[in-house]
Amino acid sequence: MIRDYLNAAVEIAREAGELQLDGLNKAKKIEYKGNRFNIVTQVDKACEKLIVNFLKDKFPSHDILAEEGTDIKKDSEWLWIVDPLDGTVNYAHGYPLFSVSIGLLHKSKPVVGVVYEPNRNEMFVAEHGGGAMLNDKPIRVTQNKTIEGSMISTGFAYNVNETRLNNINHFNDFIKKCHAIRRDGVASVDMCYIACGRYDGFWELFLKPWDIAAGAVIIKEAGGQLSLFDGKPLDIFGDEIVASNGLIHEEMLEILGCHHEK
Ligand code: IPD
Ligand code: CA
Ligand code: CA
């Protein structure tokens, strides 16, 4: 059954990815959601409509939560969590890295993850207990044991001007200790890049469940580790995430602990 859910998510993620590619070099209609950093385009909305209609049709008894306003509650054990276009700021600027991210929770536990990055035609998938794959080939996290030798990534939330917890202090700490930091602007892809061994770690504040639900399953199934900044188990509805290959996790927590102002 879970495999059917995974296949359905793959099918519709690919379709939404095509929609994204179609719209990439066309004029974007930009609207603001709260502040000048937080934007949405007509393509985010079109992708959400496409994915939600598909899921509603196929799984009418399931709950669905998606970034651009969908919140269908049927009291189901199954909850789809959808980011119809992760990396909207990249997309709006024509920067070719963005994704479709579809996660499925069963009784609150993430069990299916699908992240499709259409520019490189990369489909990352995982189901609980079944391993993680990139374009049908199994993937694993790196064996890197030190921060010193690690390439890690992070991002900055849209409330960067509104809180002291703006992640700049952590960025400052990490950049002096690791091999390299990247800031790609697509949390779901950051997470998949840990799963397939391109990054060793990732942390961020104030992500939303649709940014991380799919990636969490994919990292776990690829042998990685996920937690809050204090090492407690990841809460995909929570305010912080640390993800890694497992081997550098403690070192990342120590660095994040230097500025834990909560
Ligand atoms: C954003 C991206 C970005 C992260 C932001 C997210 P969106 O999602 O994942 O990498 O730094 O915090 O909000 O708005 O492009 O779907
Ligand atoms: Ca997102
Ligand atoms: Ca989004």
PDB file of C-alpha atoms and ligand atoms in Angstrom, residues 67 83 85-87 210-211, ligand 2:
ATOM      1  CA  GLU A  67       1.946  25.560   1.664  1.00  0.00           C
ATOM      2  CA  ASP A  83       5.490  22.002  -0.858  1.00  0.00           C
ATOM      3  CA  LEU A  85       7.447  24.650  -5.260  1.00  0.00           C
ATOM      4  CA  ASP A  86      10.329  24.668  -2.810  1.00  0.00           C
ATOM      5  CA  GLY A  87      12.800  27.402  -3.717  1.00  0.00           C
ATOM      6  CA  TRP A 210       6.243  21.057   3.947  1.00  0.00           C
ATOM      7  CA  ASP A 211       9.932  22.001   3.685  1.00  0.00           C
TER       8      ASP A 211
HETATM    9 CA    CA B   2       9.609  25.529   1.054  1.00  0.00          CA
END
